[in-house]
Coordinates of C-alpha atoms and ligand atoms in Angstrom, one line a residue:
X1 CA 5.0 2.4 -3.6
X2 CA 5.6 -1.0 -5.1
X3 CA 5.0 -4.5 -3.9
X4 CA 8.1 -5.8 -2.1
X5 CA 9.4 -2.4 -1.2
X6 CA 9.7 -1.4 2.5
X7 CA 6.8 0.8 3.6
X8 CA 8.0 4.2 4.5
X9 CA 4.7 5.6 5.8
X10 CA 2.0 3.6 7.6
X11 CA -1.4 4.2 6.1
X12 CA -4.0 3.3 3.6
X13 CA -2.8 2.7 0.1
X14 CA -4.9 2.3 -3.1
X15 CA -4.0 -0.1 -5.9
X16 CA -3.5 2.0 -9.0
X17 CA -4.9 -0.8 -11.2
X18 CA -8.2 -1.7 -9.5
X19 CA -8.6 0.9 -6.7
X20 CA -8.6 -1.7 -3.9
X21 CA -7.4 -0.3 -0.7
X22 CA -4.9 -2.0 1.6
X23 CA -3.4 -1.1 4.9
X24 CA 0.4 -1.0 5.2
X25 CA 2.6 -0.7 8.2
X26 CA 5.9 1.2 8.2
X27 CA 8.9 -1.1 8.1
X28 CA 7.0 -4.0 6.5
X29 CA 7.2 -5.1 2.9
X30 CA 4.3 -4.0 0.7
X31 CA 2.1 -6.9 -0.4
X32 CA 0.7 -7.4 -3.8
X33 CA -2.9 -6.3 -4.3
X34 CA -5.3 -9.0 -2.9
X35 CA -7.8 -8.4 -5.7
X36 CA -5.8 -8.0 -8.9
X37 CA -2.2 -8.8 -7.9
X38 CA -1.3 -5.3 -8.9
X39 CA 2.1 -4.1 -7.6
X40 CA 1.7 -0.3 -7.6
X41 CA 0.0 1.6 -4.8
X42 CA -0.7 5.2 -4.0
X43 CA -0.9 6.6 -0.5
X44 CA -4.5 7.6 0.3
X45 CA -4.4 8.4 4.0
X46 CA -1.4 8.3 6.4
X47 CA -1.9 6.8 9.8
X48 CA 0.4 6.6 12.9
Ligands
LIG1 ZN1 -5.6 -4.2 -7.4

């Protein structure tokens, strides 16, 4: 998942650059990483 894309699955995502974890909600646009401004994230744990 990249910053600016629509989140397809609500859950915890981890920044692939610094490892910071963010929470994303389905249907919203993914934000940039708050710590390093990274733009690529990997799903860690899906939530409802
Ligand atoms: Zn980061």
